[in-house]
Coordinates of C-alpha atoms in Angstrom, one line a residue:
M61 CA -7.1 11.1 24.7
E62 CA -10.1 9.1 24.1
E63 CA -10.7 7.9 20.5
N64 CA -14.2 5.7 19.2
I65 CA -12.7 2.3 16.9
V66 CA -15.1 3.1 13.9
N67 CA -14.9 6.7 13.7
V68 CA -10.5 5.3 13.0
Y69 CA -11.9 3.0 10.7
L70 CA -14.4 5.8 8.9
S71 CA -11.2 7.5 8.3
I72 CA -9.0 5.2 7.3
S73 CA -12.0 4.3 4.7
F74 CA -12.4 7.6 3.0
F75 CA -8.6 8.2 2.8
A76 CA -8.0 4.8 1.4
I77 CA -10.1 5.9 -1.4
L78 CA -8.1 9.3 -1.8
G79 CA -4.9 7.3 -1.7
V80 CA -5.5 4.7 -4.1
L81 CA -7.2 6.9 -6.7
I82 CA -3.9 9.0 -6.4
R83 CA -1.6 6.6 -6.5
I84 CA -3.7 5.2 -9.8
E85 CA -3.4 8.3 -11.7
L86 CA 0.0 9.1 -10.6
N87 CA 0.8 5.4 -11.6
K88 CA -0.2 6.4 -15.4
L89 CA 2.1 9.5 -15.1
E90 CA 4.4 7.5 -14.2
S91 CA 4.1 5.0 -17.5
E92 CA 3.9 7.9 -19.3
L93 CA 8.0 8.7 -18.3
Y94 CA 11.0 7.8 -18.7
I95 CA 10.9 6.0 -14.9
Y96 CA 12.9 2.5 -15.1
L97 CA 12.1 1.9 -11.9
P98 CA 8.7 0.2 -10.8
L99 CA 5.9 2.5 -9.2
I100 CA 9.0 4.7 -7.7
L101 CA 6.9 7.8 -8.1
T102 CA 3.9 6.9 -6.1
N103 CA 6.2 5.2 -3.4
S104 CA 8.1 8.3 -3.3
I105 CA 5.2 10.4 -2.6
G106 CA 3.6 8.5 -0.1
C107 CA 6.6 8.1 1.6
I108 CA 7.5 12.2 1.2
L109 CA 4.1 12.5 2.7
L110 CA 4.5 10.9 5.5
G111 CA 7.7 12.1 6.6
F112 CA 6.0 15.2 6.8
I113 CA 2.6 13.6 8.9
N114 CA 5.0 12.7 11.6
N115 CA 6.5 15.7 12.5
F116 CA 2.6 16.8 14.0
K117 CA 1.7 13.5 15.1
L118 CA 1.3 14.6 18.8
V119 CA -0.5 17.4 17.5
L120 CA -2.6 15.7 14.8
T121 CA -3.2 13.1 17.5
N122 CA -4.1 15.7 20.8
W123 CA -6.7 17.0 18.1
Q124 CA -7.7 13.9 16.1
Y125 CA -7.0 10.5 16.6
A126 CA -8.9 9.1 13.7
F127 CA -8.1 12.4 11.2
Y128 CA -4.0 11.2 12.0
I129 CA -4.4 7.5 11.4
G130 CA -7.1 8.5 8.1
L131 CA -3.6 10.7 6.8
S132 CA -1.1 8.5 8.1
T133 CA -2.3 4.2 7.4
G134 CA -5.3 5.4 5.6
L135 CA -3.7 8.0 2.7
C136 CA 0.2 7.0 3.0
G137 CA -0.1 3.6 2.7
S138 CA -2.5 3.4 0.2
I139 CA -0.5 6.0 -2.7
T140 CA 2.4 3.1 -1.6
T141 CA 1.9 -0.4 -2.1
F142 CA 4.4 -3.3 -1.2
S143 CA 2.7 -6.2 -3.2
S144 CA 2.9 -4.7 -6.6
W145 CA 6.2 -3.3 -6.2
N146 CA 7.6 -6.2 -5.3
L147 CA 5.8 -7.9 -8.6
A148 CA 7.3 -6.2 -10.6
I149 CA 10.8 -6.8 -9.2
F150 CA 10.3 -10.3 -9.3
Q151 CA 8.7 -10.4 -12.9
D152 CA 12.8 -8.9 -13.8
F153 CA 14.1 -11.1 -11.5
F154 CA 12.8 -14.4 -13.0
N155 CA 12.3 -12.7 -16.7
L156 CA 8.1 -13.0 -16.6
P157 CA 6.1 -13.5 -17.9
S158 CA 8.3 -13.1 -21.4
M159 CA 9.1 -16.2 -20.7
G160 CA 12.5 -15.1 -23.0
K161 CA 16.3 -16.1 -22.6
Y162 CA 17.1 -15.9 -18.6
S163 CA 20.7 -14.4 -17.8
Y164 CA 22.7 -12.8 -14.9
V165 CA 21.2 -9.1 -16.2
N166 CA 17.8 -10.8 -14.9
I167 CA 19.2 -11.1 -11.3
V168 CA 21.7 -8.2 -11.4
T169 CA 18.4 -5.8 -12.6
G170 CA 16.3 -6.9 -9.9
I171 CA 18.9 -6.2 -7.4
V172 CA 20.2 -2.8 -8.8
E173 CA 16.0 -2.2 -8.6
T174 CA 15.6 -3.4 -4.5
V175 CA 18.7 -1.3 -3.2
V176 CA 18.0 1.8 -5.3
S177 CA 14.5 2.4 -4.3
L178 CA 15.0 0.9 -1.0
T179 CA 17.3 3.6 -0.6
A180 CA 15.8 6.8 -2.1
Y181 CA 12.8 5.8 -0.2
T182 CA 14.3 5.9 3.1
S183 CA 16.2 9.7 2.2
L184 CA 12.8 10.6 0.9
I185 CA 11.1 9.7 4.1
K186 CA 13.8 11.7 6.0
F187 CA 13.5 14.6 4.0
G188 CA 9.4 14.7 4.3
S189 CA 10.6 15.1 8.0
H190 CA 12.3 17.3 7.6
L191 CA 10.1 19.7 5.5
G192 CA 8.3 19.2 7.9
K193 CA 10.7 20.6 10.6
L194 CA 9.9 23.7 8.6
I195 CA 6.0 24.2 10.4
P196 CA 6.4 26.1 13.3
F197 CA 3.6 23.9 15.0
S198 CA 5.4 20.9 14.2
S199 CA 7.2 18.4 17.3
D200 CA 9.7 15.8 18.0
I201 CA 7.5 14.2 20.7
E202 CA 6.2 11.1 19.0
T203 CA 4.9 9.4 22.6
T204 CA 0.9 10.2 23.1
T205 CA -1.1 7.9 24.5
T206 CA -4.9 7.4 22.7
V207 CA -7.5 4.9 24.8
I208 CA -9.6 3.6 21.4
R209 CA -13.6 2.7 22.5
R210 CA -14.9 -0.2 20.9
E211 CA -18.1 0.5 22.0
K212 CA -21.3 2.3 19.7
P213 CA -20.5 5.4 18.3
E214 CA -21.5 9.0 20.1
L215 CA -23.9 10.5 17.5
N216 CA -21.7 13.9 17.6
T217 CA -20.4 16.1 15.1
K218 CA -17.2 14.5 14.9
F219 CA -18.9 10.7 13.9
I220 CA -21.5 12.3 11.5
I221 CA -18.4 14.4 9.1
Y222 CA -16.4 11.1 8.9
A223 CA -19.4 8.8 7.9
C224 CA -20.8 11.6 5.4
L225 CA -17.8 12.1 4.1
T226 CA -16.8 7.9 3.9
L227 CA -20.0 7.3 2.5
A228 CA -20.6 10.0 -0.2
A229 CA -17.2 8.6 -1.4
I230 CA -18.3 4.7 -1.5
V231 CA -21.9 5.9 -3.0
A232 CA -20.0 7.7 -6.1
A233 CA -17.3 5.1 -6.5
I234 CA -20.5 3.0 -6.8
V235 CA -22.1 4.6 -9.1
L236 CA -19.1 5.6 -11.5
A237 CA -18.3 1.9 -11.6
I238 CA -22.1 1.3 -12.8
V239 CA -21.9 3.9 -15.2
D240 CA -18.4 4.6 -16.0
D241 CA -17.6 1.4 -18.1
N242 CA -14.1 2.5 -19.6
N243 CA -13.5 3.5 -15.5
S244 CA -15.0 1.0 -13.7
K245 CA -12.0 -0.8 -12.7
I246 CA -10.8 2.3 -10.8
W247 CA -14.3 2.6 -8.9
I248 CA -13.9 -0.9 -8.1
S249 CA -10.5 -0.5 -6.8
C250 CA -12.2 2.9 -4.7
I251 CA -14.8 0.4 -3.5
L252 CA -12.3 -2.6 -2.3
A253 CA -9.8 0.6 -1.1
P254 CA -10.9 0.5 2.1
F255 CA -11.0 -2.8 3.2
G256 CA -7.3 -3.7 2.6
A257 CA -6.2 -0.4 4.5
C258 CA -8.5 -1.2 7.4
L259 CA -7.5 -5.1 7.5
R260 CA -4.2 -3.7 7.4
Y261 CA -4.9 -0.8 10.6
I262 CA -6.1 -4.3 12.6
L263 CA -2.8 -5.9 11.5
S264 CA -1.1 -3.6 13.2
F265 CA -2.4 -3.9 16.7
R266 CA 0.2 -7.5 16.1
N267 CA 3.2 -4.6 15.8
S268 CA 4.0 -4.4 19.9
M269 CA 4.3 -8.0 19.6
Y270 CA 7.9 -8.0 18.9
P271 CA 9.5 -4.6 19.7
N272 CA 12.4 -5.0 16.6
F273 CA 9.9 -7.3 14.2
P274 CA 7.0 -5.3 13.0
L275 CA 4.7 -8.1 12.8
G276 CA 1.4 -6.9 11.9
T277 CA 2.9 -4.9 8.7
F278 CA 5.0 -7.7 7.9
L279 CA 1.7 -9.8 7.6
A280 CA -0.5 -7.7 5.8
N281 CA 2.6 -7.1 3.2
I282 CA 2.7 -10.6 2.9
I283 CA -1.2 -11.5 3.5
G284 CA -1.4 -9.0 -0.1
T285 CA 1.2 -9.9 -2.1
L286 CA -0.2 -13.9 -1.9
C287 CA -3.5 -12.4 -2.9
L288 CA -1.6 -10.4 -5.5
G289 CA 0.1 -13.2 -6.4
I290 CA -2.4 -15.2 -6.9
F291 CA -4.7 -12.9 -8.8
F292 CA -2.0 -11.7 -11.3
I293 CA -2.5 -15.7 -12.5
F294 CA -5.9 -15.3 -12.8
R295 CA -5.2 -12.6 -15.8
F296 CA -3.3 -14.9 -17.9
A297 CA -5.7 -18.1 -16.8
F298 CA -9.4 -16.3 -16.9
D299 CA -10.8 -15.9 -20.8
K300 CA -11.0 -11.6 -21.8
K301 CA -14.8 -10.7 -20.4
E302 CA -14.7 -6.8 -19.6
F303 CA -16.3 -7.1 -16.1
L304 CA -13.9 -9.8 -14.8
C305 CA -10.7 -8.0 -16.1
H306 CA -11.9 -4.8 -14.5
F307 CA -12.6 -6.8 -10.8
L308 CA -9.2 -8.5 -11.4
I309 CA -7.5 -5.0 -11.8
A310 CA -9.0 -3.9 -8.9
V311 CA -8.6 -6.2 -6.1
A312 CA -4.7 -5.7 -7.2
D313 CA -5.0 -1.8 -7.1
G314 CA -7.8 -1.6 -4.4
F315 CA -7.5 -4.5 -2.0
C316 CA -3.9 -5.6 -2.2
G317 CA -2.5 -2.2 -2.6
C318 CA -3.7 -1.0 0.0
L319 CA -3.5 -4.3 2.4
T320 CA 0.3 -3.6 1.5
T321 CA 1.9 -0.8 2.1
I322 CA 5.4 0.8 1.5
S323 CA 5.4 4.0 3.5
T324 CA 5.2 2.0 6.8
F325 CA 7.5 -0.6 5.8
I326 CA 10.4 2.2 5.1
N327 CA 8.7 4.3 8.6
E328 CA 9.7 1.3 10.5
I329 CA 13.0 0.8 8.9
V330 CA 14.5 3.8 9.9
S331 CA 13.0 3.5 13.2
L332 CA 14.7 0.1 14.2
N333 CA 18.5 -0.1 15.1
T334 CA 20.7 -1.5 12.2
K335 CA 20.9 -4.9 13.1
Y336 CA 16.7 -5.2 13.3
L337 CA 17.2 -3.6 10.5
Y338 CA 18.2 -5.3 8.5
F339 CA 16.8 -8.4 9.4
Y340 CA 13.5 -7.2 9.0
C341 CA 14.1 -5.7 5.5
I342 CA 15.3 -8.8 4.1
V343 CA 13.0 -11.4 5.9
S344 CA 9.6 -9.0 4.7
I345 CA 11.5 -8.8 0.5
A346 CA 12.3 -11.8 0.5
T347 CA 9.6 -13.7 1.9
A348 CA 7.3 -11.2 0.2
Q349 CA 9.5 -13.5 -3.2
I350 CA 9.1 -16.2 -2.0
V351 CA 5.6 -15.9 -2.2
L352 CA 5.3 -14.8 -5.6
L353 CA 7.6 -17.2 -6.7
I354 CA 5.5 -20.1 -5.1
T355 CA 2.2 -18.7 -7.0
F356 CA 3.0 -17.1 -10.2
G357 CA 6.3 -18.7 -10.7
F358 CA 5.0 -22.0 -10.5
Y359 CA 2.3 -21.3 -12.4
G360 CA 4.0 -19.5 -15.2
W361 CA 7.2 -22.4 -15.4
T362 CA 4.2 -24.7 -15.7
S363 CA 1.8 -23.6 -17.7
G364 CA 3.7 -21.4 -20.4
L365 CA 1.8 -18.2 -20.0
K366 CA 0.6 -18.5 -23.3
N367 CA 3.5 -17.4 -25.1
G368 CA 3.4 -14.6 -22.2
M369 CA 0.4 -12.7 -23.3
M370 CA -2.3 -11.1 -20.2
N371 CA -5.5 -11.7 -21.2
C372 CA -6.9 -9.0 -19.0

């Protein structure tokens, strides 16, 4: 099976836009419900969906590799987010930005949120796999070889479809970002989403360097968390200006949210041996928390966060 890299990037970009839209809408729904685990709705649905899609990896890859990567990396990876999940846990761990009284309750809350969320996600990705097995043409076989060609793509039907869908989605997002002032942060998120998702795909080629430690996903999650920590500071530090606030929120939701992923992270965890599973999981989360501690935590404790009020 051969696939041109341009088709892969186009597919990832299109599905990343769909993924970030789904995540934003699910986050709105979650805020209206009595759910106390951060981002549990979006990350759970993304994990179920990836578990389901994994059953059709062989079928989809042999049919359209770019389509499979678009669904798994672009859609599922962008519905879920590692960076925002870690930021929410960090805020509970260290009682930021409220700057109120700190106690053991914060530590217990952070630990419980982490353990319960990870338990739910690992269970749900397997649940999605069980659902996929109900479909007759699903397959447990995951090994297949695809040659990625990097030369100029052929002007065929496949390329035209991917190019038209992606171009239409990006143009629509740009137009809506200009004319729909109230929701411009959503549409800017859609514009930035492909950059985060495609960068994550590029980094995924580093996963094979260490069989028991997916380095590419680790780098994507930590880089995205670092960016989120920095841009989250800007939401407190900068004066409130409508476009600037929308842009900062869009970077968090669009670029950082799509650069980082829970679904792939959990998918890798369940595929590792027990010893390496815990090592990879603990190192990833601990590193993310340290990155947030150095960025947002340091800023919060040295600036006072203006009484915990966010400007954007």
